[in-house]
Amino acid sequence: MRALSIKFEVTVLYVLILGVILVGYRFFTHRDLSNRLYHSIDRRMRLTGDELGRRIGALVNTEGGRHNTALDLPDEYLLGPDCYRLFNAKGELIEQSKFCKYNFPPLLKKELKKLQNSKYFFHNVVVSGHHFRLGSILFSSLGAQGYILQICRQIDDVVALLHRRIYVSAGSILLILLVVHLLGRLLVRRILGPVLNVARVAKTISAKDMSARVSVLNLEAEMMYLANSFNQMLASIEKSFEYVKEFSSSIGHELKTPLAIIKGETEVVLRKKRRVEEYRRVLRVNLEETNRMIHIVEDLILLTKLDYRPSTIYKEPFDFIKFFTEIWQRAQMLASHKKISLSATIPRTPITIQGNKLHLNRLFMNIIQNAVKFTPSGGSITLAVHPEGQTVKISISDTGPGISADDLPRIFQRFFQKDKFKSRSGQGIGLGLSIAKSIAQFHKGQIEVKSKLGEGSTFTVLLPTAHS
Ligand SMILES: Nc1ncnc2c1ncn2[C@@H]1O[C@H](COP(=O)(O)OP(=O)(O)O)[C@@H](O)[C@H]1O
Ligand SMILES: [Mg+2]
């Protein structure tokens, strides 16, 4: 089944609600008007009826209690437009005024009953195509017997007026609804236009071209918000796509180099018969390059896990002081190999941390290895641990070459290396700091770096301590 469009639903709903309100309103005003008109007619009939009834009563009395009294009315009544009918207490017609040319219906039992209850009874009838209001009045001046006077007044003009009002009302309601329907459609089209525009732009987006954006010119506030949000979403998707493209091309590049070395070395050594040492050398190179590739792949797997499946990483509470003391010992070994002096300030009081020891070890060793790698022999590295409220602050400073202000924001990017060719001799492919940053974020911590070219660098790691 095809879904109804919002445009259709909104306008139909709008028109329906307005229609119900207008019809209801017209119904009540119509009823009010007709009540008021009939009330005034009835009031006048009652006045006339009461007056006439008294005259007839007097006549009846003077003629010795005769019930079948003649309807002896003055000419002003007889020549007027109304008809008068006289019934006895049983509801039988006794007589009616002269010149009355219509055949009015007899008095019904239920009408008689109502009269006995309330003296007056008014209702409408149609006779020979004309509308009449019949007003009956019960006079019981003669004890239980009594008589009924009925005035039949033609009300064609009143009925016509009321009917005309109904037609005019119905017509005006239809007209209003039609106009509202058309205006509603225009309004909805105006409101939904930008949404359709967003959809149109969305259709033109593909992985190859993500440059399209929704125009935000002349949009209402809410639509501008929608369009801006959509554009922002596109921008971040585009950025992610760029990132993924760059990332895969970097991975390809990093894996291609060791593979090319393995292939080249193997081809050359197989060209002719060689000495055993030659084969050994090539196998050593191949092993080194294979280890390098395994390292890269492991790093990538770790990054993916930290980014997309952090819930699978195990965490436990442990004493950070004991943990960092072991790191310091390993750092000492690395530094002493390169004749770099290393000092450390580590407090004795235990600090509990909730985290993954293996990954935190990786975080600190990545920073320390960088410090050792970039600091020349004779330089120095300083480690310091400071508990600060709910966090523990660990700083690693070196007297290396420092990092330029331009490079500072980029060193945590994946595959960023200041000098790719030089660094091939050492370890790392520019993933070390980005892994360190992801590990810090996984532990709800952060890494800051302060550095000046020629003055060394200080990396500071902030980690939240476990609440006891
Ligand atoms: N202590 C440091 N002193 C100077 N430069 C550094 C230091 N640590 C990191 N860098 C710069 O940041 C870059 C990225 O570091 P990293 O992500 O560990 O990659 P890698 O060690 O593989 O080069 C390094 O190539 C280097 O240019
Ligand atoms: Mg590194």
Short mmCIF file of C-alpha atoms and ligand atoms in Angstrom, two decimals:
data_model
loop_
_atom_site.label_atom_id
_atom_site.label_comp_id
_atom_site.label_asym_id
_atom_site.label_seq_id
_atom_site.Cartn_x
_atom_site.Cartn_y
_atom_site.Cartn_z
CA MET A 1 0.00 0.00 0.00
CA ARG A 2 1.34 3.42 -0.89
CA ALA A 3 1.86 5.63 2.15
CA LEU A 4 -0.20 8.81 2.19
CA SER A 5 1.86 11.95 1.77
CA ILE A 6 2.28 14.26 4.75
CA LYS A 7 0.94 17.07 2.55
CA PHE A 8 -2.30 15.18 1.99
CA GLU A 9 -2.67 14.04 5.60
CA VAL A 10 -1.97 17.46 7.10
CA THR A 11 -4.36 19.32 4.82
CA VAL A 12 -7.14 16.76 5.19
CA LEU A 13 -6.78 16.79 8.97
CA TYR A 14 -6.68 20.55 9.02
CA VAL A 15 -9.82 20.82 6.87
CA LEU A 16 -11.63 18.13 8.87
CA ILE A 17 -10.97 19.80 12.22
CA LEU A 18 -11.97 23.21 10.91
CA GLY A 19 -15.07 21.68 9.23
CA VAL A 20 -16.25 20.09 12.49
CA ILE A 21 -15.70 23.35 14.39
CA LEU A 22 -17.54 25.45 11.80
CA VAL A 23 -20.48 23.02 11.44
CA GLY A 24 -20.79 22.80 15.23
CA TYR A 25 -20.70 26.55 15.60
CA ARG A 26 -23.27 27.07 12.84
CA PHE A 27 -25.51 24.39 14.31
CA PHE A 28 -25.63 26.09 17.69
CA THR A 29 -26.14 29.61 16.30
CA HIS A 30 -28.91 28.28 14.03
CA ARG A 31 -30.65 26.57 16.92
CA ASP A 32 -30.36 29.69 19.02
CA LEU A 33 -31.86 31.84 16.29
CA SER A 34 -34.76 29.48 15.57
CA ASN A 35 -35.48 29.17 19.32
CA ARG A 36 -35.59 32.91 19.67
CA LEU A 37 -37.83 33.36 16.61
CA TYR A 38 -40.31 30.69 17.77
CA HIS A 39 -40.27 32.06 21.30
CA SER A 40 -41.31 35.48 20.12
CA ILE A 41 -44.04 33.98 17.87
CA ASP A 42 -45.26 31.82 20.75
CA ARG A 43 -45.26 34.76 23.14
CA ARG A 44 -47.45 36.78 20.81
CA MET A 45 -49.79 33.82 20.20
CA ARG A 46 -50.06 33.29 23.92
CA LEU A 47 -51.05 36.93 24.51
CA THR A 48 -53.71 36.76 21.79
CA GLY A 49 -54.87 33.34 22.98
CA ASP A 50 -55.19 34.41 26.60
CA GLU A 51 -57.17 37.50 25.63
CA LEU A 52 -59.52 35.54 23.33
CA GLY A 53 -59.91 32.74 25.83
CA ARG A 54 -61.14 35.17 28.43
CA ARG A 55 -63.75 36.59 26.02
CA ILE A 56 -64.96 33.12 25.10
CA GLY A 57 -65.11 32.17 28.77
CA ALA A 58 -67.27 35.18 29.51
CA LEU A 59 -69.54 34.24 26.62
CA VAL A 60 -69.84 30.68 27.88
CA ASN A 61 -70.75 31.84 31.33
CA THR A 62 -73.45 34.24 30.17
CA GLU A 63 -75.06 31.51 28.03
CA GLY A 64 -75.75 29.26 30.95
CA GLY A 65 -72.87 26.85 30.98
CA ARG A 66 -73.21 25.71 27.37
CA HIS A 67 -70.11 23.88 26.20
CA ASN A 68 -70.65 23.93 22.49
CA THR A 69 -70.26 27.65 22.40
CA ALA A 70 -69.96 29.49 19.10
CA LEU A 71 -66.61 30.95 18.17
CA ASP A 72 -67.99 34.39 18.16
CA LEU A 73 -64.91 36.48 17.58
CA PRO A 74 -64.62 40.14 16.77
CA ASP A 75 -63.98 40.97 13.09
CA GLU A 76 -60.43 42.13 13.73
CA TYR A 77 -59.57 38.52 14.54
CA LEU A 78 -61.68 36.89 11.86
CA LEU A 79 -60.30 39.02 9.03
CA GLY A 80 -56.69 38.63 10.13
CA PRO A 81 -54.29 36.03 8.72
CA ASP A 82 -54.63 33.58 11.64
CA CYS A 83 -57.14 30.76 11.95
CA TYR A 84 -58.79 29.96 15.28
CA ARG A 85 -60.15 26.59 16.28
CA LEU A 86 -62.09 25.62 19.35
CA PHE A 87 -61.98 22.11 20.81
CA ASN A 88 -63.85 20.64 23.71
CA ALA A 89 -62.01 19.07 26.62
CA LYS A 90 -61.94 15.70 24.82
CA GLY A 91 -60.09 17.28 21.92
CA GLU A 92 -63.04 17.21 19.49
CA LEU A 93 -63.27 20.16 17.15
CA ILE A 94 -66.29 22.28 18.00
CA GLU A 95 -65.82 24.91 15.40
CA GLN A 96 -63.36 27.12 13.58
CA SER A 97 -63.23 30.71 12.50
CA LYS A 98 -64.78 31.75 9.20
CA PHE A 99 -62.52 32.41 6.17
CA CYS A 100 -60.15 29.70 7.31
CA LYS A 101 -59.27 27.91 4.05
CA TYR A 102 -56.90 25.24 5.33
CA ASN A 103 -57.59 21.77 6.63
CA PHE A 104 -55.56 21.59 9.81
CA PRO A 105 -54.88 18.21 11.44
CA PRO A 106 -57.01 17.17 14.43
CA LEU A 107 -55.77 17.49 17.99
CA LEU A 108 -53.83 14.34 18.83
CA LYS A 109 -54.06 12.46 22.10
CA LYS A 110 -50.46 13.15 23.04
CA GLU A 111 -50.94 16.83 22.38
CA LEU A 112 -53.96 16.79 24.63
CA LYS A 113 -51.91 15.14 27.34
CA LYS A 114 -49.18 17.74 27.07
CA LEU A 115 -51.78 20.51 27.25
CA GLN A 116 -53.24 19.05 30.42
CA ASN A 117 -49.77 19.19 31.94
CA SER A 118 -48.75 22.69 30.94
CA LYS A 119 -51.76 24.61 29.58
CA TYR A 120 -49.84 25.70 26.45
CA PHE A 121 -48.59 23.59 23.57
CA PHE A 122 -46.87 24.82 20.39
CA HIS A 123 -45.82 22.88 17.33
CA ASN A 124 -45.23 23.22 13.60
CA VAL A 125 -47.21 21.57 10.81
CA VAL A 126 -47.18 21.73 7.03
CA VAL A 127 -50.58 22.07 5.39
CA SER A 128 -51.04 22.35 1.61
CA GLY A 129 -47.37 23.22 1.25
CA HIS A 130 -47.50 26.02 3.81
CA HIS A 131 -45.81 26.13 7.21
CA PHE A 132 -47.94 26.86 10.26
CA ARG A 133 -47.25 27.25 13.94
CA LEU A 134 -50.15 25.85 15.97
CA GLY A 135 -50.47 27.23 19.49
CA SER A 136 -53.04 25.46 21.71
CA ILE A 137 -54.21 26.85 25.05
CA LEU A 138 -56.29 24.93 27.55
CA PHE A 139 -58.97 26.88 29.46
CA SER A 140 -60.51 25.04 32.36
CA SER A 141 -62.75 27.77 33.73
CA LEU A 142 -65.68 25.36 33.59
CA GLY A 143 -64.43 22.90 36.15
CA ALA A 144 -63.27 19.55 34.78
CA GLN A 145 -64.75 20.18 31.35
CA GLY A 146 -62.98 23.23 29.88
CA TYR A 147 -62.13 23.91 26.23
CA ILE A 148 -59.09 24.42 24.03
CA LEU A 149 -58.41 27.37 21.82
CA GLN A 150 -55.95 26.84 18.99
CA ILE A 151 -54.35 29.60 16.98
CA CYS A 152 -52.91 28.57 13.59
CA ARG A 153 -50.39 31.12 12.38
CA GLN A 154 -48.72 30.91 9.00
CA ILE A 155 -44.94 31.07 9.40
CA ASP A 156 -43.74 30.53 5.81
CA ASP A 157 -41.51 33.62 6.04
CA VAL A 158 -39.84 32.43 9.27
CA VAL A 159 -39.19 28.93 7.91
CA ALA A 160 -37.91 30.40 4.66
CA LEU A 161 -35.58 32.67 6.62
CA LEU A 162 -34.23 29.77 8.65
CA HIS A 163 -33.78 27.62 5.53
CA ARG A 164 -32.00 30.42 3.73
CA ARG A 165 -29.66 30.74 6.66
CA ILE A 166 -28.90 27.01 6.52
CA TYR A 167 -28.06 27.22 2.80
CA VAL A 168 -25.94 30.32 3.29
CA SER A 169 -24.13 28.70 6.22
CA ALA A 170 -23.50 25.48 4.32
CA GLY A 171 -22.26 27.41 1.30
CA SER A 172 -19.97 29.64 3.32
CA ILE A 173 -18.58 26.68 5.27
CA LEU A 174 -17.79 24.86 2.03
CA LEU A 175 -16.16 27.96 0.62
CA ILE A 176 -14.08 28.52 3.77
CA LEU A 177 -13.00 24.87 3.77
CA LEU A 178 -12.03 25.04 0.11
CA VAL A 179 -9.95 28.17 0.66
CA VAL A 180 -8.38 26.68 3.80
CA HIS A 181 -7.63 23.48 1.90
CA LEU A 182 -5.87 25.38 -0.88
CA LEU A 183 -3.99 27.64 1.55
CA GLY A 184 -3.09 24.60 3.66
CA ARG A 185 -1.65 22.83 0.63
CA LEU A 186 0.38 25.90 -0.27
CA LEU A 187 1.61 26.25 3.30
CA VAL A 188 2.53 22.59 3.64
CA ARG A 189 4.28 22.68 0.27
CA ARG A 190 6.25 25.70 1.48
CA ILE A 191 7.16 23.93 4.71
CA LEU A 192 8.01 20.60 3.11
CA GLY A 193 9.87 22.08 0.15
CA PRO A 194 13.19 22.26 1.98
CA VAL A 195 12.74 18.69 3.26
CA LEU A 196 12.35 17.47 -0.33
CA ASN A 197 15.40 19.50 -1.20
CA VAL A 198 17.37 17.67 1.50
CA ALA A 199 16.16 14.36 0.01
CA ARG A 200 17.22 15.49 -3.47
CA VAL A 201 20.70 16.34 -2.23
CA ALA A 202 20.90 13.05 -0.31
CA LYS A 203 20.23 11.19 -3.59
CA THR A 204 23.17 12.85 -5.34
CA ILE A 205 25.62 11.83 -2.60
CA SER A 206 27.87 8.89 -3.34
CA ALA A 207 31.15 7.61 -1.94
CA LYS A 208 32.94 9.16 -4.94
CA ASP A 209 31.45 12.62 -4.57
CA MET A 210 30.35 13.94 -1.23
CA SER A 211 30.74 17.61 -2.02
CA ALA A 212 27.00 18.39 -2.45
CA ARG A 213 25.36 20.48 0.29
CA VAL A 214 21.81 21.74 0.92
CA SER A 215 21.42 25.45 0.33
CA VAL A 216 20.42 27.27 3.52
CA LEU A 217 19.52 30.53 1.80
CA ASN A 218 16.02 31.93 2.59
CA LEU A 219 15.10 29.10 4.94
CA GLU A 220 12.98 29.44 8.08
CA ALA A 221 14.81 28.92 11.37
CA GLU A 222 13.76 25.27 11.91
CA MET A 223 14.44 24.31 8.30
CA MET A 224 17.78 26.06 8.42
CA TYR A 225 18.56 24.00 11.50
CA LEU A 226 17.62 20.81 9.64
CA ALA A 227 19.63 21.79 6.57
CA ASN A 228 22.63 22.80 8.68
CA SER A 229 22.50 19.56 10.65
CA PHE A 230 22.30 17.60 7.40
CA ASN A 231 25.24 19.54 5.95
CA GLN A 232 27.24 18.98 9.12
CA MET A 233 26.47 15.28 8.94
CA LEU A 234 27.64 15.22 5.32
CA ALA A 235 30.80 17.09 6.26
CA SER A 236 31.67 14.64 9.01
CA ILE A 237 30.86 11.64 6.78
CA GLU A 238 33.02 13.15 4.05
CA LYS A 239 35.82 13.64 6.57
CA SER A 240 35.48 10.05 7.78
CA PHE A 241 35.57 8.82 4.18
CA GLU A 242 38.68 10.86 3.49
CA TYR A 243 40.20 9.49 6.65
CA VAL A 244 39.36 5.89 5.73
CA LYS A 245 40.79 6.42 2.23
CA GLU A 246 43.99 7.88 3.62
CA PHE A 247 44.16 5.24 6.32
CA SER A 248 43.83 2.32 3.90
CA SER A 249 46.32 3.85 1.52
CA SER A 250 48.78 4.32 4.42
CA ILE A 251 48.28 0.73 5.56
CA GLY A 252 48.84 -0.48 2.01
CA HIS A 253 51.99 1.57 1.81
CA GLU A 254 53.36 0.39 5.15
CA LEU A 255 52.75 -3.28 4.29
CA LYS A 256 54.05 -2.94 0.75
CA THR A 257 57.54 -1.85 1.82
CA PRO A 258 58.39 -4.96 3.90
CA LEU A 259 56.79 -7.20 1.27
CA ALA A 260 58.87 -5.59 -1.47
CA ILE A 261 62.02 -6.09 0.62
CA ILE A 262 61.21 -9.77 1.26
CA LYS A 263 60.44 -10.35 -2.43
CA GLY A 264 63.55 -8.47 -3.64
CA GLU A 265 65.94 -10.17 -1.25
CA THR A 266 64.49 -13.63 -1.99
CA GLU A 267 64.60 -13.14 -5.79
CA VAL A 268 68.19 -11.94 -5.70
CA VAL A 269 69.39 -14.77 -3.48
CA LEU A 270 67.65 -17.40 -5.64
CA ARG A 271 69.21 -16.18 -8.88
CA LYS A 272 72.26 -18.36 -8.41
CA LYS A 273 73.80 -20.78 -5.95
CA ARG A 274 75.03 -18.91 -2.81
CA ARG A 275 76.93 -19.55 0.35
CA VAL A 276 75.04 -20.61 3.45
CA GLU A 277 75.79 -17.25 5.19
CA GLU A 278 74.17 -15.43 2.29
CA TYR A 279 70.96 -17.48 2.70
CA ARG A 280 71.09 -16.90 6.45
CA ARG A 281 71.36 -13.14 5.96
CA VAL A 282 68.36 -13.08 3.61
CA LEU A 283 66.29 -15.21 5.99
CA ARG A 284 67.17 -12.84 8.84
CA VAL A 285 66.05 -9.85 6.77
CA ASN A 286 62.84 -11.68 5.84
CA LEU A 287 62.17 -12.51 9.47
CA GLU A 288 62.75 -8.90 10.49
CA GLU A 289 60.37 -7.61 7.83
CA THR A 290 57.79 -10.28 8.70
CA ASN A 291 57.97 -9.20 12.36
CA ARG A 292 57.54 -5.63 11.25
CA MET A 293 54.36 -6.57 9.35
CA ILE A 294 53.03 -8.56 12.30
CA HIS A 295 53.65 -5.48 14.45
CA ILE A 296 51.72 -3.24 12.08
CA VAL A 297 48.81 -5.67 11.87
CA GLU A 298 48.71 -6.05 15.66
CA ASP A 299 48.70 -2.28 16.09
CA LEU A 300 45.82 -1.94 13.64
CA ILE A 301 43.83 -4.67 15.38
CA LEU A 302 44.39 -2.94 18.72
CA LEU A 303 43.28 0.44 17.32
CA THR A 304 40.12 -1.07 15.84
CA LYS A 305 39.36 -2.75 19.15
CA LEU A 306 39.89 0.48 21.12
CA ASP A 307 37.74 2.46 18.69
CA TYR A 308 34.90 0.07 17.94
CA ARG A 309 34.83 -2.71 20.54
CA PRO A 310 36.10 -1.13 23.77
CA SER A 311 33.60 -3.14 25.83
CA THR A 312 35.56 -6.32 25.02
CA ILE A 313 38.68 -4.97 26.76
CA TYR A 314 39.22 -6.29 30.27
CA LYS A 315 39.70 -3.87 33.21
CA GLU A 316 40.79 -4.52 36.79
CA PRO A 317 41.79 -2.42 39.82
CA PHE A 318 45.54 -2.36 40.56
CA ASP A 319 48.20 -0.27 42.33
CA PHE A 320 49.53 2.22 39.84
CA ILE A 321 52.71 2.98 41.86
CA LYS A 322 53.87 -0.64 41.73
CA PHE A 323 52.93 -0.84 38.05
CA PHE A 324 54.80 2.36 37.12
CA THR A 325 57.89 1.37 39.10
CA GLU A 326 58.25 -1.64 36.76
CA ILE A 327 57.89 0.63 33.75
CA TRP A 328 60.59 2.89 35.16
CA GLN A 329 62.96 -0.10 35.45
CA ARG A 330 62.39 -1.03 31.82
CA ALA A 331 62.85 2.61 30.79
CA GLN A 332 66.19 2.65 32.63
CA MET A 333 67.42 -0.28 30.56
CA LEU A 334 66.39 1.41 27.30
CA ALA A 335 67.96 4.74 28.31
CA SER A 336 71.24 3.21 29.50
CA HIS A 337 71.71 1.46 26.12
CA LYS A 338 71.77 4.90 24.51
CA LYS A 339 73.75 6.60 27.29
CA ILE A 340 70.80 8.75 28.31
CA SER A 341 70.39 9.57 32.00
CA LEU A 342 66.98 8.85 33.48
CA SER A 343 65.53 10.19 36.73
CA ALA A 344 62.12 9.47 38.27
CA THR A 345 59.92 10.95 41.00
CA ILE A 346 57.41 8.32 42.11
CA PRO A 347 55.48 8.63 45.41
CA ARG A 348 55.33 5.63 47.76
CA THR A 349 51.65 5.74 48.72
CA PRO A 350 49.65 3.30 46.57
CA ILE A 351 47.24 4.78 44.01
CA THR A 352 44.51 2.45 42.77
CA ILE A 353 43.54 2.61 39.15
CA GLN A 354 40.87 0.70 37.25
CA GLY A 355 42.29 -0.29 33.92
CA ASN A 356 43.98 -2.70 31.55
CA LYS A 357 47.63 -3.15 32.59
CA LEU A 358 48.75 -4.54 29.24
CA HIS A 359 47.38 -1.56 27.30
CA LEU A 360 48.54 1.04 29.87
CA ASN A 361 52.00 -0.48 29.69
CA ARG A 362 51.81 -0.03 25.93
CA LEU A 363 50.75 3.63 26.37
CA PHE A 364 53.72 4.53 28.60
CA MET A 365 56.27 2.45 26.67
CA ASN A 366 55.22 4.15 23.39
CA ILE A 367 55.94 7.58 24.91
CA ILE A 368 59.15 6.45 26.63
CA GLN A 369 60.42 4.71 23.45
CA ASN A 370 59.83 7.94 21.54
CA ALA A 371 61.74 9.90 24.20
CA VAL A 372 64.66 7.46 23.97
CA LYS A 373 64.47 7.38 20.17
CA PHE A 374 64.51 11.17 19.72
CA THR A 375 66.87 12.13 22.57
CA PRO A 376 70.54 12.07 21.56
CA SER A 377 73.13 10.23 23.65
CA GLY A 378 74.14 12.29 26.66
CA GLY A 379 70.64 13.73 27.01
CA SER A 380 68.25 13.05 29.85
CA ILE A 381 64.71 11.82 30.45
CA THR A 382 62.63 12.59 33.55
CA LEU A 383 59.62 10.58 34.74
CA ALA A 384 57.27 11.96 37.42
CA VAL A 385 54.02 10.73 39.01
CA HIS A 386 51.75 13.18 40.88
CA PRO A 387 48.40 12.29 42.41
CA GLU A 388 46.03 15.23 41.89
CA GLY A 389 42.59 14.86 43.45
CA GLN A 390 40.68 12.22 41.51
CA THR A 391 43.40 11.88 38.89
CA VAL A 392 46.99 10.85 38.65
CA LYS A 393 49.30 12.91 36.47
CA ILE A 394 52.30 11.23 34.84
CA SER A 395 54.84 13.33 32.96
CA ILE A 396 57.65 12.14 30.68
CA SER A 397 60.13 14.85 29.71
CA ASP A 398 63.13 14.60 27.41
CA THR A 399 65.91 16.82 26.16
CA GLY A 400 65.39 15.76 22.56
CA PRO A 401 64.98 18.01 19.49
CA GLY A 402 61.42 19.06 20.44
CA ILE A 403 58.42 19.32 18.13
CA SER A 404 57.55 22.38 16.03
CA ALA A 405 54.28 24.23 16.71
CA ASP A 406 53.08 23.13 13.25
CA ASP A 407 53.64 19.46 14.01
CA LEU A 408 52.28 19.47 17.56
CA PRO A 409 48.61 19.04 16.61
CA ARG A 410 49.49 16.30 14.10
CA ILE A 411 51.68 13.95 16.13
CA PHE A 412 48.64 12.02 17.45
CA GLN A 413 47.31 11.43 13.91
CA ARG A 414 47.64 7.92 12.59
CA PHE A 415 50.75 7.33 10.46
CA PHE A 416 52.15 10.78 11.19
CA GLN A 417 55.94 10.82 11.22
CA LYS A 418 58.04 13.90 10.90
CA ASP A 419 60.69 12.14 8.90
CA LYS A 420 59.46 8.93 7.34
CA PHE A 421 62.73 7.89 5.68
CA LYS A 422 64.91 8.42 8.70
CA SER A 423 62.57 6.64 11.02
CA ARG A 424 62.52 3.46 8.96
CA SER A 425 65.76 2.46 10.59
CA GLY A 426 64.17 2.72 14.07
CA GLN A 427 60.88 1.13 15.18
CA GLY A 428 57.45 2.57 14.62
CA ILE A 429 55.43 3.67 11.62
CA GLY A 430 53.69 6.66 13.16
CA LEU A 431 51.01 4.73 15.03
CA GLY A 432 52.63 4.84 18.51
CA LEU A 433 51.12 8.11 19.77
CA SER A 434 47.70 7.52 18.23
CA ILE A 435 47.55 4.15 20.00
CA ALA A 436 48.67 5.86 23.24
CA LYS A 437 45.91 8.44 22.84
CA SER A 438 43.22 5.81 22.16
CA ILE A 439 44.34 3.84 25.24
CA ALA A 440 44.21 7.01 27.40
CA GLN A 441 40.71 7.79 26.09
CA PHE A 442 39.60 4.23 26.72
CA HIS A 443 40.61 4.80 30.38
CA LYS A 444 38.70 8.15 30.35
CA GLY A 445 42.00 9.95 30.55
CA GLN A 446 43.96 12.19 28.19
CA ILE A 447 47.43 13.01 26.89
CA GLU A 448 48.85 16.52 26.62
CA VAL A 449 52.12 17.56 25.05
CA LYS A 450 54.24 20.64 25.51
CA SER A 451 57.29 21.13 23.33
CA LYS A 452 59.48 23.72 21.72
CA LEU A 453 61.94 23.09 18.91
CA GLY A 454 65.42 22.62 20.36
CA GLU A 455 64.18 22.45 23.95
CA GLY A 456 62.86 18.92 24.34
CA SER A 457 59.31 17.70 24.91
CA THR A 458 57.06 16.86 27.85
CA PHE A 459 54.21 14.39 27.45
CA THR A 460 51.65 14.42 30.28
CA VAL A 461 49.16 11.59 30.81
CA LEU A 462 46.13 12.18 33.05
CA LEU A 463 44.30 9.11 34.34
CA PRO A 464 41.31 8.98 36.70
CA THR A 465 41.92 7.02 39.91
CA ALA A 466 39.46 4.36 41.05
CA HIS A 467 36.84 5.49 43.61
CA SER A 468 37.21 3.60 46.84
N1 LIG B 1 59.72 12.77 22.33
C1 LIG B 1 59.61 13.24 21.09
N2 LIG B 1 60.45 14.20 20.63
C2 LIG B 1 60.33 14.68 19.39
N3 LIG B 1 59.42 14.26 18.48
C3 LIG B 1 58.55 13.31 18.87
C4 LIG B 1 58.59 12.74 20.18
N4 LIG B 1 57.60 11.84 20.30
C5 LIG B 1 56.96 11.83 19.10
N5 LIG B 1 57.52 12.71 18.24
C6 LIG B 1 57.09 13.00 16.86
O1 LIG B 1 55.79 12.45 16.70
C7 LIG B 1 55.80 11.53 15.61
C8 LIG B 1 54.83 10.41 15.84
O2 LIG B 1 55.22 9.58 16.89
P1 LIG B 1 54.67 8.13 16.96
O3 LIG B 1 53.22 8.16 16.76
O4 LIG B 1 55.20 7.46 18.20
O5 LIG B 1 55.29 7.46 15.69
P2 LIG B 1 56.74 6.86 15.45
O6 LIG B 1 57.38 6.71 16.76
O7 LIG B 1 56.43 5.58 14.77
O8 LIG B 1 57.40 7.82 14.55
C9 LIG B 1 57.22 11.05 15.52
O9 LIG B 1 57.53 10.61 14.22
C10 LIG B 1 57.95 12.33 15.85
O10 LIG B 1 58.05 13.17 14.74
MG MG B 2 56.71 5.93 18.45
#
